[in-house]
Amino acid sequence: MVSYSERWEAGADGPAPPAWRCAPGAATVTPLVFVLSLTLVAVAAGVLGSLIGLGGGVVIVPALTILYGVNIRLAIGASIVSVIATSSGAAAAYVREKMTNLRAGMFLEIATTTGAVSGAYLTTLLPSRFLFAFFGIVLGYSAFATFRKRHAAQPLTVSNDRIANYFNLHGSYFDVAENKEVSYKVVGTKLGLFLMYVAGLVSALLGIGSGALKVPAMDSAMHLPIKVSSATSNFMIGVTAAASAGVYFVRGQIDPIIAAPVAAGVLAGAMFGAKVLGRITSKTVRLVFVVVLVVISLEMLQKGIFP
Amino acid sequence: MTHPFESTDSNPEQNAVAGVTAATATQNLGVSGHGHRKLTPEEAAAMEEKIRKVEIAISLVLRIGVSLSVLVIAVGLAIMFSHHSDYTSFTGSFSFKQLTSSTSQFPHSFSGLAHSVASGQGRGIVVIGVMILIATPILRVAVGVISFLYEHDVPMALVTLYVLIVLIGSFFLAGA
């Protein structure tokens, strides 16, 4: 077995890590300071990630690469850990409040896990630059579509969708902000399954979180309430991330000194974020999601156009 | 203008406000299958009780997994710091960069992990904690299979079983 450092030096792992950008003579960041400060960043990542159903990676990857100058490969390994931590941390609270639609989530996981596994073994014919640019546009459009739905927050009461009726994917949850039980019906399962397959495929091909495509698929295509979409996405991203965690471990991308504060901080943040989700209005959740989606979309466009 | 994502199933009449009582909400529960008949109040109550039990079980599995993982990670981190006195100061010459660089050593295979833990290395114990965390979603899917069988919902149990097989299969495909 080739060791991690040998594989790195052989150039199989991309560019060398950027030099630590500290001015000469400035105080060194010791491991203790690193762990303590990263835990605080991770708590923030967990709160935001669990609130909008995208996982903590949205915050963790840029923080590690830009703030700490950590190599992108180790940052992506930490992101996988943070996504699972967001998912499991938020889940305990969500399920008890029935916010997560377990049936719909599990049903859609058929497509996402299949997409993730096929993506990992698919040598794409298209360059990743093209994919980044393409999905940058797709996410930009999703952000616009999600934003436009902000006034029409009424869930459906009837569904003609045969698959949704057969598997009984409909549900209800108690909305603390509105102080009432909200019942909803699910439609568009075929389009939903297709989008979930693409979400799994893209997350495996580009190493981005699949939540950015999952939430719009559930919100726009399947008419799930935004809070249910977010909570169900939180459940699903953990399962999808677990499907690729083995690969990241074997490739030596899970560094314990990074993973430890990320796991602990994100878990704490996600538990708090899950409690907040119940209390704030659907419109707020939607707007926070749109802002984050616009940022991710611009990030992807930048990778596609000016790499 | 119709929204491309919007299903043709929706029309304005169907978009009525869904302010329902708990009684109608229970009719949404139940299992997969053709020809749904409305459950009697007793059946609905029994079904709701079953689903509540399953939800509590899943929640418990998650809480135990998450708490155990944090505990193991904390212990591993404490051992790691106690072995290296130069890690623990707030100021000093030892940068964290030496632990996150291309030459940093940490386990990345099951045999390497076993060796690291056996020799009492903190980083190995941290990785064990992370592994427990990674296992929680898989465990959750496994509990899902059992709980759907418990609810006598064979179609959903098969769906969940498929997801579980793909998940476990992905680990073997990775060659860990």
Coordinates of C-alpha atoms in Angstrom, one line a residue, chain A residues 6-264:
Chain A
E6 CA 4.2 9.1 -1.1
R7 CA 1.0 9.4 -3.1
W8 CA 1.0 13.1 -2.5
E9 CA 4.6 13.6 -3.6
A10 CA 3.9 11.5 -6.7
G11 CA 1.6 14.4 -7.8
A12 CA -1.5 12.2 -7.7
D13 CA -3.2 14.6 -5.2
G14 CA -3.2 17.8 -7.1
P15 CA -1.3 21.0 -6.3
A16 CA 0.9 21.2 -3.2
P17 CA -0.7 22.9 -0.1
P18 CA -0.4 26.7 -0.1
A19 CA 2.3 28.2 2.1
W20 CA 1.1 29.4 5.5
R21 CA 0.5 33.0 4.8
C22 CA 1.7 34.4 8.2
A23 CA 3.9 37.4 8.2
P24 CA 7.4 36.6 9.4
G25 CA 7.6 37.0 13.2
A26 CA 3.8 36.8 13.6
A27 CA 2.5 34.5 16.4
T28 CA 2.3 30.8 15.3
V29 CA -1.1 29.2 15.4
T30 CA -0.5 26.3 17.8
P31 CA -2.6 23.1 17.5
L32 CA -4.5 24.1 20.7
V33 CA -5.4 27.5 19.2
F34 CA -6.3 25.8 15.9
V35 CA -8.6 23.2 17.6
L36 CA -10.3 25.8 19.8
S37 CA -10.9 28.4 17.0
L38 CA -12.0 25.7 14.4
T39 CA -14.6 24.4 17.0
L40 CA -16.2 27.9 17.1
V41 CA -16.2 28.0 13.2
A42 CA -17.7 24.5 13.2
V43 CA -20.5 25.5 15.6
A44 CA -21.5 28.3 13.2
A45 CA -21.3 25.9 10.3
G46 CA -23.6 23.4 12.1
V47 CA -26.2 26.1 12.9
L48 CA -26.4 27.4 9.3
G49 CA -26.1 23.9 7.7
S50 CA -28.9 22.3 9.7
L51 CA -31.2 25.4 9.2
I52 CA -31.2 25.2 5.4
G53 CA -30.4 21.5 4.9
L54 CA -27.1 21.9 3.1
G55 CA -24.8 20.5 5.7
G56 CA -21.8 22.2 7.4
G57 CA -19.5 21.9 4.4
V58 CA -20.8 25.1 2.9
V59 CA -18.9 27.0 5.7
I60 CA -16.2 24.5 6.6
V61 CA -14.5 24.2 3.2
P62 CA -14.0 27.9 2.6
A63 CA -13.0 28.5 6.2
L64 CA -10.3 25.8 6.1
T65 CA -8.9 26.7 2.8
I66 CA -9.0 30.5 3.0
L67 CA -8.7 31.2 6.8
Y68 CA -6.3 28.4 7.7
G69 CA -4.7 27.7 4.3
V70 CA -5.4 23.9 4.6
N71 CA -5.1 21.9 1.4
I72 CA -8.4 21.5 -0.5
R73 CA -8.3 17.7 -0.3
L74 CA -8.2 17.6 3.5
A75 CA -10.8 20.4 3.6
I76 CA -13.2 18.2 1.5
G77 CA -12.5 15.2 3.8
A78 CA -13.5 17.5 6.7
S79 CA -16.6 18.6 4.8
I80 CA -17.8 15.0 4.5
V81 CA -17.4 14.6 8.3
S82 CA -19.3 17.9 8.9
V83 CA -22.1 16.9 6.6
I84 CA -22.7 13.6 8.5
A85 CA -22.4 15.6 11.8
T86 CA -25.0 18.1 10.6
S87 CA -27.3 15.3 9.5
S88 CA -27.1 13.1 12.6
G89 CA -27.0 16.1 15.0
A90 CA -30.1 17.7 13.6
A91 CA -31.9 14.4 13.0
A92 CA -32.6 13.6 16.6
A93 CA -34.4 16.9 17.2
Y94 CA -36.2 16.9 13.8
V95 CA -37.7 13.4 13.9
R96 CA -39.3 14.1 17.2
E97 CA -41.0 17.2 15.8
K98 CA -42.0 15.2 12.7
M99 CA -40.4 17.8 10.5
T100 CA -38.5 15.2 8.5
N101 CA -40.5 13.2 6.0
L102 CA -38.7 9.9 6.5
R103 CA -40.8 8.1 3.9
A104 CA -40.1 10.6 1.2
G105 CA -36.5 11.0 2.2
M106 CA -35.8 7.2 2.2
F107 CA -37.7 6.8 -1.1
L108 CA -35.6 9.6 -2.8
E109 CA -32.4 8.1 -1.4
I110 CA -32.9 5.3 -4.0
A111 CA -32.0 7.8 -6.7
T112 CA -29.3 9.8 -4.7
T113 CA -27.3 6.8 -3.5
T114 CA -27.4 5.2 -7.0
G115 CA -26.3 8.5 -8.5
A116 CA -23.5 8.9 -5.9
V117 CA -22.1 5.4 -6.6
S118 CA -22.4 5.6 -10.4
G119 CA -20.8 9.1 -10.3
A120 CA -17.8 7.7 -8.4
Y121 CA -17.1 5.2 -11.2
L122 CA -18.0 7.4 -14.1
T123 CA -15.2 9.0 -15.9
T124 CA -16.9 12.0 -17.2
L125 CA -16.6 12.9 -20.9
L126 CA -17.1 16.5 -20.1
P127 CA -14.4 18.5 -18.3
S128 CA -15.1 19.4 -14.7
R129 CA -14.8 23.1 -15.7
F130 CA -17.9 22.7 -17.9
L131 CA -19.8 20.9 -15.2
F132 CA -19.0 23.6 -12.6
A133 CA -20.2 26.4 -15.0
F134 CA -23.3 24.4 -16.0
F135 CA -24.3 23.6 -12.4
G136 CA -23.4 27.2 -11.4
I137 CA -26.2 28.3 -13.8
V138 CA -28.5 25.5 -12.6
L139 CA -28.1 26.5 -8.9
G140 CA -28.4 30.2 -9.8
Y141 CA -31.8 29.4 -11.5
S142 CA -32.8 27.3 -8.5
A143 CA -32.1 30.2 -6.2
F144 CA -34.3 32.4 -8.4
A145 CA -37.1 29.8 -8.5
T146 CA -36.9 29.3 -4.7
F147 CA -37.0 33.0 -4.1
R148 CA -40.0 33.5 -6.4
K149 CA -42.0 31.0 -4.4
R150 CA -41.7 33.1 -1.2
H151 CA -45.3 34.3 -1.2
A152 CA -46.9 31.0 -2.3
A153 CA -46.2 29.0 0.8
Q154 CA -49.5 27.1 0.8
P155 CA -49.0 23.3 0.8
L156 CA -51.1 21.1 -1.5
T157 CA -54.1 19.3 -0.2
V158 CA -54.7 16.9 -3.1
S159 CA -52.2 14.8 -5.1
N160 CA -52.8 12.8 -8.3
D161 CA -49.2 11.5 -8.2
R162 CA -49.5 7.7 -8.4
I163 CA -46.1 6.9 -6.9
A164 CA -46.6 9.4 -4.0
N165 CA -50.0 7.8 -3.3
Y166 CA -48.8 4.2 -3.5
F167 CA -45.9 4.8 -1.1
N168 CA -48.0 7.3 0.9
L169 CA -45.2 9.9 0.9
H170 CA -47.6 12.7 2.1
G171 CA -47.2 14.0 5.6
S172 CA -47.8 16.7 8.2
Y173 CA -45.8 18.5 10.8
F174 CA -46.4 20.9 13.7
D175 CA -45.2 24.4 12.8
V176 CA -44.3 26.2 16.0
A177 CA -43.9 29.6 14.3
E178 CA -47.5 29.4 12.9
N179 CA -48.7 27.4 15.9
K180 CA -50.6 24.9 13.8
E181 CA -50.4 21.4 12.3
V182 CA -49.5 21.7 8.6
S183 CA -50.6 18.9 6.4
Y184 CA -49.2 18.6 2.9
K185 CA -49.3 16.3 -0.2
V186 CA -46.4 15.3 -2.4
V187 CA -46.4 15.6 -6.3
G188 CA -43.9 15.3 -9.0
T189 CA -42.1 12.2 -7.7
K190 CA -40.7 11.2 -11.1
L191 CA -39.1 14.6 -11.7
G192 CA -37.9 14.5 -8.0
L193 CA -36.3 11.1 -8.5
F194 CA -34.5 12.4 -11.6
L195 CA -33.2 15.5 -9.9
M196 CA -32.1 13.4 -6.9
Y197 CA -30.1 11.1 -9.2
V198 CA -28.4 14.2 -10.7
A199 CA -27.7 15.5 -7.2
G200 CA -26.0 12.3 -6.2
L201 CA -24.1 12.1 -9.5
V202 CA -22.9 15.8 -9.3
S203 CA -21.9 15.5 -5.6
A204 CA -19.7 12.5 -6.5
L205 CA -18.3 14.1 -9.7
L206 CA -17.6 17.6 -8.3
G207 CA -17.2 16.9 -4.6
I208 CA -19.9 19.5 -3.7
G209 CA -22.7 19.0 -1.2
S210 CA -25.8 17.4 -2.7
G211 CA -28.1 19.5 -0.5
A212 CA -27.9 22.4 -2.8
L213 CA -29.9 20.4 -5.4
K214 CA -32.0 18.4 -3.0
V215 CA -33.8 21.3 -1.3
P216 CA -34.9 22.9 -4.6
A217 CA -36.0 19.5 -5.9
M218 CA -38.2 18.9 -2.9
D219 CA -39.4 22.5 -2.6
S220 CA -40.1 23.3 -6.3
A221 CA -40.7 20.0 -8.0
M222 CA -42.4 18.0 -5.3
H223 CA -44.2 20.8 -3.4
L224 CA -42.9 19.9 0.1
P225 CA -43.0 22.8 2.6
I226 CA -39.6 24.5 2.8
K227 CA -39.0 23.5 6.4
V228 CA -39.8 19.9 5.6
S229 CA -37.5 20.1 2.5
S230 CA -34.7 21.4 4.7
A231 CA -35.2 18.8 7.4
T232 CA -35.6 15.9 4.9
S233 CA -32.5 17.1 3.0
N234 CA -30.6 17.1 6.3
F235 CA -31.6 13.4 6.7
M236 CA -30.6 12.6 3.2
I237 CA -27.2 14.3 3.0
G238 CA -26.0 12.2 5.9
V239 CA -26.9 9.0 4.1
T240 CA -25.4 10.2 0.8
A241 CA -22.2 11.4 2.5
A242 CA -21.8 8.1 4.3
A243 CA -21.9 6.4 0.9
S244 CA -18.7 8.2 -0.1
A245 CA -17.0 8.4 3.4
G246 CA -15.2 5.1 2.9
V247 CA -13.5 6.4 -0.3
Y248 CA -12.3 9.6 1.5
F249 CA -10.9 7.6 4.5
V250 CA -8.9 5.3 2.2
R251 CA -7.6 8.2 0.2
G252 CA -6.2 9.7 3.5
Q253 CA -8.4 12.8 3.4
I254 CA -9.7 12.5 6.9
D255 CA -7.1 14.2 9.1
P256 CA -7.9 13.6 12.9
I257 CA -6.7 17.1 14.1
I258 CA -9.2 18.7 11.6
A259 CA -12.0 16.1 11.9
A260 CA -12.1 16.3 15.8
P261 CA -13.1 19.9 16.2
V262 CA -15.2 19.9 13.1
A263 CA -17.3 16.9 14.3
A264 CA -17.8 18.1 17.8

